[in-house]
Coordinates of C-alpha atoms in Angstrom, one line a residue:
Chain A
M1 CA 123.1 91.0 114.8
D2 CA 121.3 87.3 113.4
R3 CA 117.7 87.1 113.7
D4 CA 116.9 85.9 116.5
E5 CA 118.8 88.6 118.3
A6 CA 117.2 90.8 116.1
K7 CA 114.0 88.9 117.6
K8 CA 115.6 89.1 121.6
A9 CA 116.3 93.2 121.2
I10 CA 112.8 93.9 119.1
V11 CA 111.0 91.9 122.7
E12 CA 113.2 93.0 125.6
T13 CA 112.3 96.9 123.5
L14 CA 108.7 95.9 124.1
E15 CA 108.8 94.4 127.5
K16 CA 110.6 98.2 128.2
K17 CA 108.3 99.8 126.5
A18 CA 104.5 98.1 127.1
K19 CA 103.8 100.0 130.2
T20 CA 104.3 103.5 128.6
K21 CA 103.2 102.1 124.8
S22 CA 102.0 98.9 123.8
K23 CA 102.0 99.7 120.4
F24 CA 104.5 100.4 117.2
Y25 CA 104.9 101.8 114.2
L26 CA 107.2 99.8 111.4
K27 CA 109.6 102.2 112.0
D28 CA 109.9 102.3 114.9
F29 CA 111.3 99.2 114.9
Y30 CA 114.1 100.1 112.5
K31 CA 115.6 101.8 115.3
M32 CA 116.0 98.7 117.7
V33 CA 117.8 96.3 115.1
P34 CA 120.4 99.6 113.8
D35 CA 122.5 97.1 111.5
E36 CA 120.0 96.7 109.4
K37 CA 117.8 97.6 106.1
P38 CA 114.2 98.5 106.7
R39 CA 113.0 95.5 103.9
A40 CA 115.2 93.4 106.6
V41 CA 113.5 94.7 109.7
K42 CA 110.3 94.4 108.5
N43 CA 110.6 91.3 107.4
I44 CA 111.8 90.1 110.5
V45 CA 109.4 91.9 111.4
N46 CA 106.4 90.1 109.6
E47 CA 108.2 86.9 110.5
M48 CA 107.5 87.5 114.0
V49 CA 103.1 88.3 113.5
G50 CA 103.5 84.6 111.9
E51 CA 105.1 83.2 114.9
G52 CA 102.3 85.0 117.8
T53 CA 105.3 87.0 119.2
L54 CA 103.9 90.1 117.6
E55 CA 100.6 91.3 116.4
Y56 CA 99.5 93.8 114.1
W57 CA 97.1 96.5 115.2
S58 CA 95.7 98.6 112.3
S59 CA 92.8 101.6 112.4
G60 CA 92.1 100.6 108.2
S61 CA 93.6 103.2 107.5
T62 CA 97.8 102.7 109.5
T63 CA 98.5 99.4 111.2
M64 CA 100.7 99.2 113.7
I65 CA 102.8 96.8 116.0
G66 CA 102.6 95.8 119.8
L67 CA 103.6 92.1 121.1
A68 CA 100.6 90.0 121.3
G69 CA 97.8 90.6 123.7
T70 CA 98.8 93.6 125.3
G71 CA 97.6 96.7 125.5
K72 CA 94.6 98.3 126.3
Q73 CA 92.3 97.9 122.6
A74 CA 93.3 93.6 122.8
A75 CA 90.5 93.6 126.2
A76 CA 87.7 96.8 124.4
E77 CA 87.2 95.4 121.8
D78 CA 85.8 91.8 123.3
E79 CA 87.1 89.4 120.6
D80 CA 89.2 86.4 121.3
Chain B
M1 CA 57.8 96.9 111.2
A2 CA 61.3 97.9 111.1
K3 CA 63.3 97.3 114.2
H4 CA 64.5 101.3 114.2
E5 CA 61.7 104.6 113.2
T6 CA 63.9 106.1 111.2
P7 CA 61.9 109.7 109.8
L8 CA 65.1 111.2 109.0
L9 CA 67.1 108.6 106.7
D10 CA 63.1 108.0 105.5
Q11 CA 64.0 111.5 103.8
L12 CA 66.8 110.0 102.0
E13 CA 64.8 108.3 100.4
S14 CA 62.3 111.1 98.6
G15 CA 64.5 112.8 95.9
P16 CA 65.0 111.8 92.4
W17 CA 68.4 109.1 92.9
P18 CA 68.7 106.2 94.1
S19 CA 69.1 105.5 97.6
F20 CA 70.8 103.4 99.7
V21 CA 68.8 104.2 102.3
S22 CA 66.3 102.0 100.8
D23 CA 68.7 99.5 99.8
L24 CA 69.4 98.2 103.1
K25 CA 65.3 98.1 103.9
Q26 CA 65.3 95.9 100.3
E27 CA 68.1 94.0 102.6
A28 CA 66.5 94.3 105.8
E29 CA 63.1 92.7 104.1
S30 CA 64.7 90.0 102.1
R31 CA 67.6 89.0 105.3
A32 CA 63.8 88.8 107.7
K33 CA 61.5 86.5 104.7
N34 CA 64.9 84.1 104.4
E35 CA 62.4 82.5 100.8
K36 CA 66.1 80.2 100.3
G37 CA 66.2 79.0 103.3
I38 CA 69.3 80.4 104.1
E39 CA 71.5 79.7 108.2
Y40 CA 72.8 83.4 108.7
Q41 CA 75.7 83.1 110.8
I42 CA 75.7 86.4 111.2
P43 CA 73.2 88.4 113.8
Q44 CA 69.5 88.2 111.1
D45 CA 69.0 92.2 111.4
V46 CA 71.8 93.7 110.7
C47 CA 70.5 95.4 108.4
E48 CA 68.0 96.5 110.9
D49 CA 70.2 97.7 113.2
I50 CA 72.6 99.1 110.7
L51 CA 69.7 101.6 109.9
G52 CA 68.7 102.0 113.8
V53 CA 73.0 102.8 114.4
L54 CA 73.1 105.5 111.6
E55 CA 69.6 107.1 112.0
L56 CA 71.2 107.8 115.6
S57 CA 74.8 109.2 114.4
Y58 CA 72.4 112.0 112.4
K59 CA 70.4 113.0 115.8
H60 CA 73.1 112.9 116.9
G61 CA 75.9 114.8 114.5
R62 CA 78.6 112.3 115.3
T63 CA 79.9 108.9 115.1
H64 CA 78.4 105.2 116.8
W65 CA 81.2 103.7 114.6
K66 CA 84.7 102.3 116.6
H67 CA 87.4 101.5 114.9
G68 CA 90.3 99.6 114.2
G69 CA 90.9 96.5 115.5
I70 CA 93.3 93.8 115.9
V71 CA 91.5 91.5 113.6
G72 CA 92.8 89.7 110.6
V73 CA 92.7 86.6 108.6
F74 CA 95.4 85.0 110.0
G75 CA 99.6 85.1 108.3
Y76 CA 97.2 88.4 106.5
G77 CA 98.4 92.4 107.7
G78 CA 95.5 93.5 106.4
G79 CA 92.6 93.2 104.0
V80 CA 90.8 93.3 107.4
I81 CA 89.6 96.2 108.4
G82 CA 87.5 96.0 112.8
R83 CA 85.0 98.2 113.2
Y84 CA 82.6 97.6 116.0
C85 CA 79.4 99.8 117.5
D86 CA 79.6 102.3 120.6
Q87 CA 76.0 101.8 121.7
P88 CA 76.2 97.6 121.5
K89 CA 73.5 97.3 123.7
M90 CA 71.1 98.4 121.7
F91 CA 72.3 97.5 118.3
P92 CA 73.9 93.8 119.4
G93 CA 73.3 92.4 115.5
V94 CA 76.2 95.6 114.1
A95 CA 78.1 95.2 117.6
H96 CA 81.2 93.0 115.2
F97 CA 80.9 94.5 111.5
H98 CA 83.5 94.0 110.1
T99 CA 84.7 95.6 106.4
M100 CA 86.9 93.1 104.2
R101 CA 88.6 94.0 101.1
V102 CA 88.4 91.9 98.3
N103 CA 91.8 91.8 95.5
Q104 CA 89.4 93.1 92.6
P105 CA 89.2 91.5 88.7
A106 CA 92.0 93.8 86.7
G107 CA 90.2 96.0 85.1
K108 CA 86.7 95.3 87.1
F109 CA 86.0 92.0 85.2
Y110 CA 83.0 89.9 86.5
T111 CA 80.9 86.9 85.2
T112 CA 77.5 86.6 86.2
D113 CA 77.6 84.1 88.1
Y114 CA 81.1 85.3 90.0
L115 CA 78.9 88.3 91.7
K116 CA 75.9 85.5 92.6
K117 CA 78.9 83.3 93.9
I118 CA 79.8 86.7 96.2
C119 CA 77.1 87.8 97.5
D120 CA 75.5 84.1 98.5
L121 CA 78.8 83.7 100.3
W122 CA 77.8 86.8 101.6
E123 CA 74.6 87.1 102.3
F124 CA 75.0 83.7 105.0
R125 CA 78.3 84.4 106.4
G126 CA 77.4 88.5 106.5
S127 CA 74.9 90.8 105.7
G128 CA 74.7 90.9 102.9
V129 CA 75.6 94.4 102.4
T130 CA 78.9 95.3 99.6
N131 CA 80.3 98.6 98.4
M132 CA 81.2 97.5 94.9
H133 CA 83.8 98.9 94.5
G134 CA 86.0 100.8 97.5
S135 CA 87.6 104.5 96.2
T136 CA 90.6 102.2 96.5
G137 CA 88.8 100.3 93.7
D138 CA 88.4 96.9 96.1
I139 CA 85.0 94.4 96.3
I140 CA 84.0 95.9 100.1
L141 CA 82.2 93.1 102.0
L142 CA 80.5 95.9 105.0
G143 CA 79.5 93.7 108.1
T144 CA 81.0 90.1 109.3
T145 CA 81.7 89.0 113.0
T146 CA 85.4 87.4 113.6
P147 CA 84.8 83.9 113.1
Q148 CA 83.6 84.0 110.2
L149 CA 86.5 85.4 108.4
E150 CA 88.8 82.9 108.7
E151 CA 85.7 81.2 107.0
I152 CA 85.4 84.0 103.9
F153 CA 88.8 83.4 103.8
H154 CA 89.0 80.2 102.3
E155 CA 86.2 80.1 100.5
L156 CA 88.0 83.4 98.7
T157 CA 91.0 81.6 98.2
H158 CA 89.7 77.9 97.7
N159 CA 86.6 78.3 95.9
M160 CA 86.1 80.8 93.6
D161 CA 89.7 81.3 92.5
Q162 CA 89.4 85.2 95.1
D163 CA 92.5 87.0 97.0
L164 CA 91.9 89.7 99.7
G165 CA 92.7 92.6 99.1
G166 CA 95.2 96.2 100.7
S167 CA 94.7 98.1 104.2
G168 CA 97.2 99.5 106.2
S169 CA 100.2 100.4 106.1
N170 CA 100.7 98.2 103.0
L171 CA 101.0 98.2 98.8
R172 CA 97.0 98.2 98.5
T173 CA 94.7 96.8 95.8
P174 CA 95.9 97.9 92.2
A175 CA 93.1 98.5 90.0
D176 CA 93.1 99.0 86.2
C177 CA 91.1 100.1 83.3
I178 CA 89.9 97.6 81.3
G179 CA 93.1 98.4 79.0
A180 CA 94.5 96.0 75.8
A181 CA 90.9 94.6 76.7
R182 CA 88.4 96.4 75.5
C183 CA 90.2 99.8 74.2
E184 CA 91.6 100.9 71.4
Y185 CA 93.0 103.4 73.1
A186 CA 95.9 101.2 75.2
C187 CA 98.9 101.9 75.0
Y188 CA 100.3 99.2 77.0
D189 CA 98.5 95.6 77.9
T190 CA 97.0 97.3 81.9
Q191 CA 95.9 93.7 82.9
A192 CA 99.0 92.3 83.0
L193 CA 101.1 94.5 84.4
C194 CA 98.6 95.2 86.9
Y195 CA 98.8 90.9 87.9
D196 CA 102.6 90.3 87.1
L197 CA 103.1 93.8 89.3
T198 CA 100.6 92.2 92.2
Q199 CA 101.8 88.7 92.4
E200 CA 105.5 90.1 92.3
Y201 CA 104.8 92.5 95.2
Q202 CA 102.0 89.8 97.6
D203 CA 103.7 90.5 100.9
E204 CA 103.8 93.7 101.1
L205 CA 100.1 93.7 99.2
H206 CA 99.2 90.8 102.9
R207 CA 101.9 92.1 105.5
P208 CA 102.4 95.8 107.1
A209 CA 105.7 97.0 104.8
F210 CA 105.6 101.0 104.6
P211 CA 105.8 104.4 106.9
Y212 CA 102.1 104.0 105.6
K213 CA 99.2 103.4 102.5
F214 CA 101.2 103.0 99.2
K215 CA 98.9 102.9 96.1
F216 CA 99.1 101.4 91.9
K217 CA 96.6 102.7 90.2
F218 CA 97.6 101.9 85.6
D219 CA 95.8 103.8 82.8
G220 CA 96.0 101.9 79.3
C221 CA 95.9 105.5 77.8
P222 CA 95.9 109.3 78.9
N223 CA 92.2 109.7 78.9
C224 CA 93.4 108.1 82.8
C225 CA 89.7 106.7 82.9
V226 CA 90.8 105.1 86.6
A227 CA 92.7 109.4 87.5
S228 CA 95.8 107.1 88.2
I229 CA 97.6 110.7 87.6
A230 CA 95.2 112.1 91.0
R231 CA 94.6 109.1 93.2
S232 CA 97.9 107.0 93.8
D233 CA 101.4 106.7 94.6
M234 CA 102.5 105.8 91.6
S235 CA 100.4 105.8 88.5
F236 CA 101.3 104.2 85.2
I237 CA 99.8 105.8 82.0
G238 CA 100.0 104.7 78.4
T239 CA 101.1 106.5 76.0
W240 CA 103.2 107.1 72.7
R241 CA 106.5 108.4 71.0
D242 CA 105.9 108.9 67.4
N243 CA 103.6 110.3 65.6
I244 CA 98.9 110.1 66.1
R245 CA 98.4 108.1 62.7
I246 CA 95.9 110.6 61.2
D247 CA 93.7 109.1 58.4
Q248 CA 92.7 111.6 55.9
E249 CA 89.6 110.4 54.2
T250 CA 87.9 109.6 57.9
V251 CA 88.6 112.9 59.4
K252 CA 87.1 114.2 56.2
A253 CA 84.4 111.9 57.0
Y254 CA 84.1 113.7 60.0
I255 CA 84.1 117.4 58.9
G256 CA 81.2 116.3 55.9
G257 CA 79.4 115.1 58.7
E258 CA 79.1 111.6 57.9
I259 CA 80.9 110.6 61.1
A260 CA 79.2 111.6 64.4
P261 CA 81.6 113.1 66.2
N262 CA 83.1 111.9 69.5
A263 CA 81.3 108.0 68.6
G264 CA 77.8 109.8 69.2
A265 CA 78.7 110.2 72.7
H266 CA 77.1 113.6 72.7
S267 CA 73.6 112.8 70.5
G268 CA 70.9 114.5 72.4
R269 CA 71.1 117.4 72.2
D270 CA 71.3 118.7 68.1
W271 CA 74.8 120.8 68.7
G272 CA 74.7 122.0 64.9
A273 CA 77.0 120.8 62.4
F274 CA 81.0 119.2 63.3
D275 CA 83.2 122.3 63.3
I276 CA 87.1 120.7 63.2
Q277 CA 88.3 124.1 63.7
K278 CA 85.6 125.5 67.4
E279 CA 85.5 121.7 68.1
V280 CA 88.9 120.3 67.9
N281 CA 92.0 122.9 66.6
D282 CA 91.3 125.3 69.0
L283 CA 90.9 123.1 71.4
C284 CA 93.6 121.7 71.7
P285 CA 96.2 123.2 74.4
T286 CA 99.0 123.0 73.2
G287 CA 97.9 124.5 69.1
C288 CA 99.2 121.9 67.8
M289 CA 96.4 121.0 65.0
Y290 CA 95.9 123.1 61.8
M291 CA 94.3 122.7 58.8
D292 CA 96.1 123.3 55.5
G293 CA 93.6 123.2 52.9
D294 CA 91.6 120.2 54.1
K295 CA 93.4 118.2 55.2
L296 CA 95.0 118.2 58.9
V297 CA 98.3 118.5 60.1
I298 CA 99.7 117.6 63.8
D299 CA 103.2 118.5 64.8
D300 CA 103.2 116.2 67.2
K301 CA 106.4 116.6 69.2
E302 CA 104.6 119.6 70.1
C303 CA 101.5 117.2 71.2
T304 CA 101.8 117.2 74.6
R305 CA 99.1 113.6 74.4
C306 CA 96.2 115.4 75.8
M307 CA 93.8 112.8 73.8
H308 CA 91.0 115.8 72.9
C309 CA 91.2 115.0 69.5
I310 CA 91.3 111.0 69.6
N311 CA 88.6 111.1 71.4
V312 CA 86.8 113.4 69.1
M313 CA 87.1 111.6 66.2
P314 CA 88.5 108.1 67.2
Q315 CA 87.9 106.6 63.6
A316 CA 90.4 109.0 62.3
L317 CA 92.5 110.0 64.3
R318 CA 95.0 106.9 66.0
I319 CA 97.2 106.4 68.8
G320 CA 100.7 105.9 67.7
E321 CA 102.9 102.9 67.3
D322 CA 105.6 103.0 69.6
R323 CA 103.9 102.9 72.5
G324 CA 105.2 102.5 76.6
L325 CA 103.9 104.0 79.5
S326 CA 104.8 107.4 81.3
I327 CA 105.4 107.0 86.4
L328 CA 103.6 108.9 87.7
V329 CA 104.2 109.8 91.8
G330 CA 103.2 111.0 94.7
A331 CA 99.8 111.7 94.6
K332 CA 97.5 111.3 96.9
A333 CA 93.8 112.9 99.0
P334 CA 94.4 116.1 101.0
I335 CA 94.9 115.3 104.9
L336 CA 98.6 117.0 105.2
D337 CA 98.9 119.9 102.4
G338 CA 95.7 119.3 100.4
A339 CA 95.4 117.2 97.9
Q340 CA 98.2 116.9 95.0
M341 CA 98.6 115.5 91.9
G342 CA 101.2 112.8 90.6
S343 CA 104.3 114.8 89.7
L344 CA 105.7 113.7 86.4
L345 CA 109.0 109.9 86.3
V346 CA 109.5 108.5 83.8
P347 CA 108.0 110.0 80.4
F348 CA 108.6 107.4 78.9
I349 CA 109.3 104.0 79.7
K350 CA 108.3 100.4 77.3
V351 CA 105.8 98.1 78.6
E352 CA 107.6 94.3 78.3
E353 CA 107.5 91.7 80.5
P354 CA 109.2 90.8 83.0
Y355 CA 108.8 94.3 83.7
D356 CA 112.5 94.2 85.1
E357 CA 112.8 98.4 84.4
I358 CA 109.5 99.1 85.7
K359 CA 110.7 97.2 88.9
E360 CA 113.4 98.7 89.4
V361 CA 111.9 102.5 90.1
I362 CA 109.4 101.6 92.2
E363 CA 111.3 99.0 94.2
A364 CA 114.3 102.3 94.4
I365 CA 111.6 104.8 95.2
W366 CA 110.1 102.3 98.0
D367 CA 113.7 101.5 99.9
W368 CA 114.1 105.4 99.9
W369 CA 110.6 106.1 101.6
M370 CA 111.1 103.1 103.9
E371 CA 114.1 104.7 105.0
E372 CA 112.7 108.6 105.3
G373 CA 109.4 108.5 105.4
K374 CA 108.2 109.6 108.3
N375 CA 105.4 107.8 109.7
R376 CA 102.7 108.6 107.8
E377 CA 104.0 110.3 105.6
R378 CA 102.8 109.5 102.0
L379 CA 105.1 109.5 98.7
G380 CA 104.0 112.6 97.6
E381 CA 104.7 114.5 101.2
L382 CA 107.9 113.0 101.3
I383 CA 109.6 114.2 97.9
K384 CA 107.5 117.6 98.9
R385 CA 109.7 118.2 101.4
Q386 CA 112.7 116.4 100.5
G387 CA 112.4 117.4 96.8
F388 CA 112.0 116.2 93.9
Q389 CA 115.8 115.8 93.7
K390 CA 116.1 113.8 96.4
L391 CA 113.1 111.4 94.4
L392 CA 115.5 111.5 91.3
E393 CA 118.6 110.8 92.9
A394 CA 117.5 107.8 95.0
T395 CA 116.0 106.5 91.7
N396 CA 119.0 107.1 89.3
I397 CA 117.7 109.1 87.4
K398 CA 118.6 112.3 85.5
A399 CA 116.7 116.2 85.8
I400 CA 115.8 116.3 82.2
P401 CA 113.5 119.6 81.0
Q402 CA 109.5 117.2 80.8
H403 CA 110.6 117.0 85.3
V404 CA 110.1 121.4 85.1
Q405 CA 106.1 121.8 85.1
E406 CA 106.9 125.3 83.7
P407 CA 109.4 128.0 83.9
R408 CA 110.4 129.1 87.8
H409 CA 107.5 126.8 88.6
N410 CA 109.1 124.4 90.3
P411 CA 113.0 124.6 90.4
Y412 CA 113.7 121.5 92.5
I413 CA 116.4 121.1 90.1
F414 CA 119.4 122.8 91.1
W415 CA 123.3 121.8 89.5
K416 CA 125.4 120.4 92.4
E417 CA 129.2 121.2 92.7
D418 CA 130.4 118.1 91.3
E419 CA 128.9 118.8 88.6
V420 CA 129.8 121.9 87.6
E421 CA 133.5 122.7 86.1
G422 CA 136.2 124.2 88.6
G423 CA 133.0 124.0 90.9
W424 CA 131.8 126.2 93.3
D425 CA 135.7 127.5 94.0
R426 CA 136.7 130.9 91.8
D427 CA 139.6 133.0 91.9
I428 CA 137.6 136.3 92.7
N429 CA 139.8 139.5 91.6
K430 CA 139.6 137.8 88.2
F431 CA 136.1 137.6 88.0
R432 CA 136.1 141.5 89.1
K433 CA 138.8 141.9 86.3
D434 CA 135.4 140.9 83.7
H435 CA 132.7 142.2 87.1
L436 CA 132.4 145.6 89.2
R437 CA 131.2 145.7 92.4

């Protein structure tokens, strides 16, 4: 699976689950790109955040990642 | 008159100790007067509202803060922690009250000029309220709004040579003691190693990489002033392999009362004449010290580097000359299973630039933890769940006696079939010849 395919697989999986879940642990992404090592998946995910496809959500102690703009938190926080 | 009545908080000022309530009131008053004519970028009465919301929390016995959010600066996945008040209409000044973590200078060395600059920046673009320092070691800037984040980040990075620290599932801001810069006990240059690893692992520090938080801390000697052994997933503690250097003449000077023990640290009270037997030799945890006439003898092979004798007689006893560090792993605070101290992984490693040997251990641990760690599982919990032996396999380190805390206490290192001559198979009949059932 090349980089673009991996990114596509991630977006597809997240869109499929969007109705029930909007934020994921980094480890959840490992399963979406099974051929790659955790460190490589981390780099892909962080690159996607940089591109604006994904966004981080942090509680301060843990970080979760989801599709940009999805989830209750974005609206509830009243922040643009 | 204060914006909110705070009778419960006022009580906190009545004790003998300095009070954060007094500090907040002072800052609230200073912002209200604004003698410097600052163009405050967040509400001027923010400190009044902090006091108000805190008073309400005391009254209700529960918090009125919500934490967490998508706020951050571009390209970074840590360093900013979203915080909101759940009573924004009552306390509009703290409706958005985000925390920023700033990577503190190594060893927390500051110039007054730097401190003034950071305070001025925070008065201008934040609440003026700081926490020097947070538990991880960062400078904590408490309370600002989202539009200020990029502005503050730009100012910090472009004009103050500062960076944000770590938060979330990132490598947290590495912290170290003052080390060789000021301390004669330093067995390695803590600041050099702390700086090098901070630079090397910038990606891990600023973007989430792990199942949960990961902390490095560096102590120059076993006195462990940074308490790395208790507070970090990976603790680097200075040590030495050879002998404690003894200056017998100075030992005699301590015994004769010419030099104050503990560098005069306990001089506030008369403890009587210094008694080397009682105060040093009898307190040695391994009993490896004794007097041979007027000569102090140390059986160094039994020494556990507890530092007590060196601390009591720093002019007479000095750390050895073959120095390096020990690596301990898995310490954490209590969330799951209670607090845990670090376990010794590498008893001694030389500290030499570019620190490749140390980085090899770090990266092997990370690979294992990223692969095997559950969500929100600290390294220490993974070690406990899978066993120390798995960690040894992951880091390719051979089991040695130092890995066992004490006999029969933590026998987590087992022989494997390929390590035993003949494996597990045996001829039972041959065995029974010598060993009856």
